[in-house]
Amino acid sequence: MMWKMIGALFVISSLGMAGIKVASYFTRRTAELRLLQEALQVLDTEIVYAATPLPAVLKKIGQTGGGAIAQIFRKAGEYLTDSQGLTTAEAWKKALNETFPSTALNQDDYAILSAFGDLLGGSDRYEQHKNISLTTLHLQKEEEKARRDQEKNVRLWQYGGFLIGISIVLLLL
């Protein structure tokens, strides 16, 4: 009887934790989209007003933030300063492809960031400002969708995992 109780607690807790893990994805995505927008604001300010060179700005953004979002910027800056001969778009794409799997972003977000990188560093400051503004606008729309998904799905997954675990235990008893 004691082993059944331990097994039941194990099933309930493991499925509950799995539900919490899935729910955290929705929260992380919203936070990462917000971090991206903040990083792009810093990038815009540094490029347009301070006229800081792009590799230095990317590294600076990467060092001030934490997590996978900051890594994208840091790695892109490092690829530009290393003597690998990469263009800005290639450095951005390489950093994005390496870091993207460790984020909570989805394929729509990837497409936005990839399109942003295609135009990064390829024109004057005014055009860079337009590119950053457009990308920020797209990310704001994605953040609104992510926030709606978060409100709808976090409780569902948090409680659903435990409820499924309880249901399985009741079925097995």
XYZ file of C-alpha atoms in Angstrom, residues 13-167:
155
model
C 3.979 15.422 -9.031
C 5.797 14.542 -12.253
C 2.803 15.388 -14.441
C 2.197 18.520 -12.380
C 5.791 19.617 -12.905
C 5.505 18.872 -16.628
C 2.435 21.113 -16.765
C 4.279 23.885 -14.934
C 7.209 23.531 -17.348
C 4.919 23.926 -20.360
C 3.202 26.897 -18.693
C 6.562 28.582 -18.156
C 7.112 28.576 -21.924
C 4.240 31.051 -22.362
C 5.595 33.340 -19.657
C 9.159 33.155 -21.008
C 8.075 33.987 -24.548
C 6.300 37.149 -23.411
C 9.319 38.218 -21.363
C 11.761 37.489 -24.188
C 9.707 39.504 -26.665
C 9.789 42.416 -24.220
C 13.576 42.041 -23.834
C 13.988 42.063 -27.600
C 12.068 45.307 -27.868
C 14.177 46.899 -25.145
C 17.381 45.737 -26.828
C 16.216 47.185 -30.140
C 15.488 50.517 -28.446
C 19.054 50.607 -27.137
C 20.342 49.621 -30.582
C 18.306 52.399 -32.194
C 19.564 55.003 -29.733
C 23.185 53.955 -30.104
C 23.071 53.862 -33.910
C 20.995 56.975 -34.605
C 22.039 59.365 -31.857
C 25.416 58.184 -30.575
C 26.689 56.864 -33.929
C 28.336 53.948 -32.130
C 29.788 51.290 -34.463
C 27.479 48.308 -34.861
C 29.812 45.601 -33.476
C 30.372 47.626 -30.300
C 26.637 48.236 -29.836
C 25.774 44.576 -30.331
C 28.399 43.493 -27.798
C 27.240 46.144 -25.335
C 23.622 44.984 -25.548
C 24.779 41.391 -25.156
C 26.775 42.203 -22.028
C 24.105 44.277 -20.286
C 21.358 41.700 -20.602
C 21.157 38.111 -19.577
C 19.759 35.007 -21.143
C 19.383 33.833 -24.694
C 18.200 37.174 -26.081
C 21.372 38.925 -24.942
C 23.421 36.061 -26.395
C 22.053 36.735 -29.868
C 23.360 40.294 -29.754
C 26.628 39.360 -28.058
C 27.447 36.598 -30.522
C 26.553 38.770 -33.515
C 28.895 41.470 -32.205
C 31.652 38.933 -31.638
C 31.261 37.495 -35.138
C 31.565 40.989 -36.582
C 34.733 41.802 -34.642
C 36.398 38.436 -35.248
C 38.306 38.258 -38.472
C 35.877 35.799 -40.057
C 34.911 38.141 -42.901
C 31.180 37.858 -42.237
C 28.765 40.556 -43.289
C 26.460 42.001 -40.657
C 23.525 39.999 -42.019
C 25.567 36.775 -41.970
C 26.819 37.417 -38.438
C 23.274 38.121 -37.227
C 21.875 35.028 -38.940
C 24.641 32.818 -37.534
C 24.107 34.146 -33.992
C 20.333 33.820 -34.344
C 20.532 30.238 -35.602
C 22.880 29.192 -32.800
C 20.919 30.823 -30.003
C 17.314 30.486 -31.177
C 16.781 26.898 -29.923
C 17.461 28.023 -26.336
C 14.759 30.699 -26.466
C 11.012 30.418 -25.971
C 10.380 32.236 -29.238
C 8.370 30.668 -32.033
C 8.830 30.553 -35.814
C 6.958 33.838 -36.376
C 9.416 35.543 -34.043
C 12.300 33.891 -35.876
C 11.006 35.213 -39.193
C 10.822 38.756 -37.791
C 14.341 38.589 -36.381
C 15.705 37.019 -39.531
C 14.184 39.751 -41.716
C 15.591 42.345 -39.319
C 19.058 40.865 -39.672
C 18.860 40.917 -43.466
C 18.724 44.720 -43.384
C 20.952 45.293 -40.377
C 24.076 47.299 -41.131
C 23.355 47.558 -44.837
C 22.275 51.187 -45.023
C 22.555 54.603 -43.395
C 21.385 55.510 -39.896
C 17.978 56.742 -41.080
C 17.231 53.442 -42.840
C 18.496 51.512 -39.797
C 16.104 53.516 -37.636
C 13.206 52.584 -39.948
C 14.224 48.903 -39.876
C 14.444 48.889 -36.077
C 11.103 50.711 -35.734
C 9.371 48.280 -38.078
C 10.846 45.274 -36.278
C 9.815 46.715 -32.910
C 6.271 47.173 -34.205
C 6.134 43.535 -35.343
C 7.512 42.365 -32.000
C 4.907 44.430 -30.134
C 2.151 42.672 -32.076
C 3.716 39.304 -31.311
C 3.986 40.278 -27.644
C 0.272 41.110 -27.565
C -0.509 37.678 -29.031
C 1.899 36.036 -26.583
C 0.271 37.841 -23.665
C -3.173 36.610 -24.760
C -1.793 33.066 -25.113
C -0.182 33.382 -21.701
C -3.418 34.478 -20.043
C -5.305 31.660 -21.722
C -2.841 28.798 -21.315
C -0.767 29.243 -18.150
C -3.479 28.204 -15.699
C -4.656 25.481 -18.030
C -1.221 23.847 -18.109
C -0.378 24.476 -14.455
C -3.550 22.886 -13.128
C -4.023 20.499 -16.041
C -0.816 18.621 -15.316
C -1.850 17.908 -11.748
C -5.399 17.019 -12.768
C -4.179 14.585 -15.418
C -1.860 13.033 -12.837
C -4.742 12.627 -10.379
C -6.938 11.165 -13.127
